[in-house]
XYZ file of C-alpha atoms in Angstrom:
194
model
C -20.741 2.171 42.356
C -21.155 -1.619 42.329
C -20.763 -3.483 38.943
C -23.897 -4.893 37.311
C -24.537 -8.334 36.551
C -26.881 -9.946 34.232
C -28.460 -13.238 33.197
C -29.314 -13.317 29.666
C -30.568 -16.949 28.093
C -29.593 -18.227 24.966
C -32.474 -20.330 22.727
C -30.048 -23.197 23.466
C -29.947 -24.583 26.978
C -26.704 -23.053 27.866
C -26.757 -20.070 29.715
C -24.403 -16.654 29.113
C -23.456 -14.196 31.541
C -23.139 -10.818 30.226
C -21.316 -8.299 31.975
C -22.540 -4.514 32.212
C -20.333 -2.439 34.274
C -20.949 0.996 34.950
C -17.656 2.974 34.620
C -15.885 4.089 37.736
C -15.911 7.942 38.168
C -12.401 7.767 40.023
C -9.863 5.435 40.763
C -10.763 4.282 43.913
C -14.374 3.539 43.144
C -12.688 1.369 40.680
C -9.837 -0.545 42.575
C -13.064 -0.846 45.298
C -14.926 -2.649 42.361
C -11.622 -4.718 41.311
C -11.692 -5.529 45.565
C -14.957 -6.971 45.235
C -14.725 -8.567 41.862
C -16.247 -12.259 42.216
C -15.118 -13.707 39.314
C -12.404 -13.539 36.928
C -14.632 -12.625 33.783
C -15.627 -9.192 35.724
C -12.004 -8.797 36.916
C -10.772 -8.835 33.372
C -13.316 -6.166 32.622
C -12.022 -4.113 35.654
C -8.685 -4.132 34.816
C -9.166 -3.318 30.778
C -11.043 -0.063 32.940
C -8.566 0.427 34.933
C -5.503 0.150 32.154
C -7.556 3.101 30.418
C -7.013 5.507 33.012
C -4.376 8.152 33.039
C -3.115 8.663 36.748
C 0.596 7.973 36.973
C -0.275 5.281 39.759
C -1.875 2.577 37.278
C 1.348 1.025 36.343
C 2.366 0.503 39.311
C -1.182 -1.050 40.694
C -0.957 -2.878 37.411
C 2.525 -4.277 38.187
C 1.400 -5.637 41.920
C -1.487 -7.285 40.771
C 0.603 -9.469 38.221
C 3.055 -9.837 41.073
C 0.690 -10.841 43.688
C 1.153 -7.910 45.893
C -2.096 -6.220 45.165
C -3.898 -6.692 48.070
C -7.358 -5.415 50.158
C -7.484 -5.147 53.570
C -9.461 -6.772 55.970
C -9.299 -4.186 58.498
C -9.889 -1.516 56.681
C -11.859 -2.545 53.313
C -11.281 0.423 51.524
C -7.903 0.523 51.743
C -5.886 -1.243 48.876
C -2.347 -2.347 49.961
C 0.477 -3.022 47.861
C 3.116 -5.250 49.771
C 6.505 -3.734 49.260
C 8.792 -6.087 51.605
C 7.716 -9.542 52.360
C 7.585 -11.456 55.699
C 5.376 -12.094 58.755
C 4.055 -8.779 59.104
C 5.036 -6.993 55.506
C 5.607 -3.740 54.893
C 3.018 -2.278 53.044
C 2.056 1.150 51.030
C -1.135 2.723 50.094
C -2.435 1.660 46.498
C -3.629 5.168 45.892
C -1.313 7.747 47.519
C 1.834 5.369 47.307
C 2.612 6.888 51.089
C 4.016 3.827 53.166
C 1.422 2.489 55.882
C 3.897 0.506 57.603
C 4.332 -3.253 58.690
C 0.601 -4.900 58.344
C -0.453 -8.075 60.029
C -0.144 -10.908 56.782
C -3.758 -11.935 58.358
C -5.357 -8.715 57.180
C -4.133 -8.971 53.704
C -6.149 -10.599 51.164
C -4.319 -10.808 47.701
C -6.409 -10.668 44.817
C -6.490 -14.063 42.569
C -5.618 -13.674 39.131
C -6.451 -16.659 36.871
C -3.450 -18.082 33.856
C -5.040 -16.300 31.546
C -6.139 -13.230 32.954
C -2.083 -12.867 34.435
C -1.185 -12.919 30.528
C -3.471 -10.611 29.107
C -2.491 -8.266 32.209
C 1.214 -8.784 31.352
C 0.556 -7.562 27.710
C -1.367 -4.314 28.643
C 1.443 -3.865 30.990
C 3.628 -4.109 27.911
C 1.694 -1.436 25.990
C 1.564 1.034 28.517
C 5.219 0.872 29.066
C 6.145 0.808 25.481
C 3.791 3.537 25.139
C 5.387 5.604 28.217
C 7.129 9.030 27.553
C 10.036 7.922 29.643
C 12.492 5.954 26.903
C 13.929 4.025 29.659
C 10.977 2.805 30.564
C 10.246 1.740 27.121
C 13.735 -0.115 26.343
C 13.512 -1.881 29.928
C 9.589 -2.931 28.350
C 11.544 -4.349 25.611
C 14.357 -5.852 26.803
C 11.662 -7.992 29.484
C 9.743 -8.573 26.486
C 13.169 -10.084 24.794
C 13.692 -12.463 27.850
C 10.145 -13.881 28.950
C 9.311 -15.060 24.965
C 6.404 -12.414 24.515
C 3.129 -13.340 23.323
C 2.419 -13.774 19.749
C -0.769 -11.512 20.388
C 1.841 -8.927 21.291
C 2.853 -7.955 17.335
C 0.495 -5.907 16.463
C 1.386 -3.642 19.603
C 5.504 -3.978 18.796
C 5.147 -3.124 15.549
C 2.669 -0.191 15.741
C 5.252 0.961 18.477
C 8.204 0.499 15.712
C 6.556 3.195 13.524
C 6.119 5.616 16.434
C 9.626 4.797 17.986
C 12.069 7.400 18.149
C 14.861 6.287 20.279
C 17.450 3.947 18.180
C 18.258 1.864 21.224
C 14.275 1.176 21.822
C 13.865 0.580 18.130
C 16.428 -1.959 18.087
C 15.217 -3.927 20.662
C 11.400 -3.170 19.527
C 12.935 -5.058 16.495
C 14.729 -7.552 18.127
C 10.870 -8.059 19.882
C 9.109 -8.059 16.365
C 11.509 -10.487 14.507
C 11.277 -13.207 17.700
C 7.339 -12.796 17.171
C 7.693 -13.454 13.661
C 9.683 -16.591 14.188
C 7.112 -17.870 16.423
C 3.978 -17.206 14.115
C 1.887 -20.410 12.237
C 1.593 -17.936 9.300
C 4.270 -18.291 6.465
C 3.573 -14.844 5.540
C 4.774 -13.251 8.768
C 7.539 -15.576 9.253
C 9.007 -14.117 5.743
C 8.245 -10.183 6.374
């Protein structure tokens, strides 16, 4: 299923692009999509798609694709590599099945660009889906990274809905620890004092 594109004109002279995808029925219709994603707009859109869906491999696509190791492959285009070991010819695994394809010739790898700003906002629904994982460790290693790379300020809403639902006292802690740098770093009095 290809992603839809269209041209709508404002009564100014500016043009707008609005984006119409049509949903992906399965994962790899959608990291084919993501693949062929031109520009970062519809990439954003992919990847809000693809951090709604439930198979235990998102996270980890998610992760390479912040990291730069998501990548397609030339010789085979729909195969989605993630690069697992570095060098001339890197070793690679499949995207989908997570079964290990091997060393792959760096020329057939394309990595997929990521823009500033869409790297952030991927880095904060990586956040929420680990915070949001069953697996506590998961969680306090979510929190602890968001305690050393100075999260977001868009990120309290998510910490502190995950403080109500937070069971674990060491996850709560450092959920808290998470909230109270946020606080510090907000322009509005009233959340600096809560």
């Amino acid at each position: 299923t290809e992603p839809v594109v269209t041209e709508t004109s404002t009564e100014t002279a500016s043009t707008e692009v609005a984006i119409t995808l049509t949903p992906a029925a399965d994962l790899p219709s959608l990291l084919s999509q993501l693949v062929q994603a031109e520009d970062f707009e519809l990439r954003a859109a992919l990847i809000q798609q693809l951090a709604s869906r439930t198979e235990p491999q998102v996270l980890g696509i998610l992760n390479a694709l912040v990291e730069g190791q998501l990548n397609s492959n030339s010789a085979n285009p729909t195969q989605v590599l993630i690069v697992v070991a570095e060098g001339e010819d890197p070793d690679v695994v499949d995207a989908l099945t997570g079964k290990s394809i091997g060393k792959s010739s760096q020329f057939t790898l394309d990595t997929i660009p990521l823009n500033n700003a869409l790297r952030g906002e991927l880095r904060a629904i990586i956040a929420r889906l680990q915070l949001s994982s069953a697996d506590k460790s998961l969680r306090l290693a979510a929190a602890k990274q968001l305690i050393s790379n100075e999260p977001d300020i868009s990120m309290l809403p998510i910490i502190n809905e995950q403080l109500k639902k937070e069971s674990d006292s060491k996850v709560k802690a450092a959920l808290q620890t998470v909230s109270s740098l946020l606080q510090l770093q907000s322009e509005d009095v009233a959340t600096r004092t809560e």
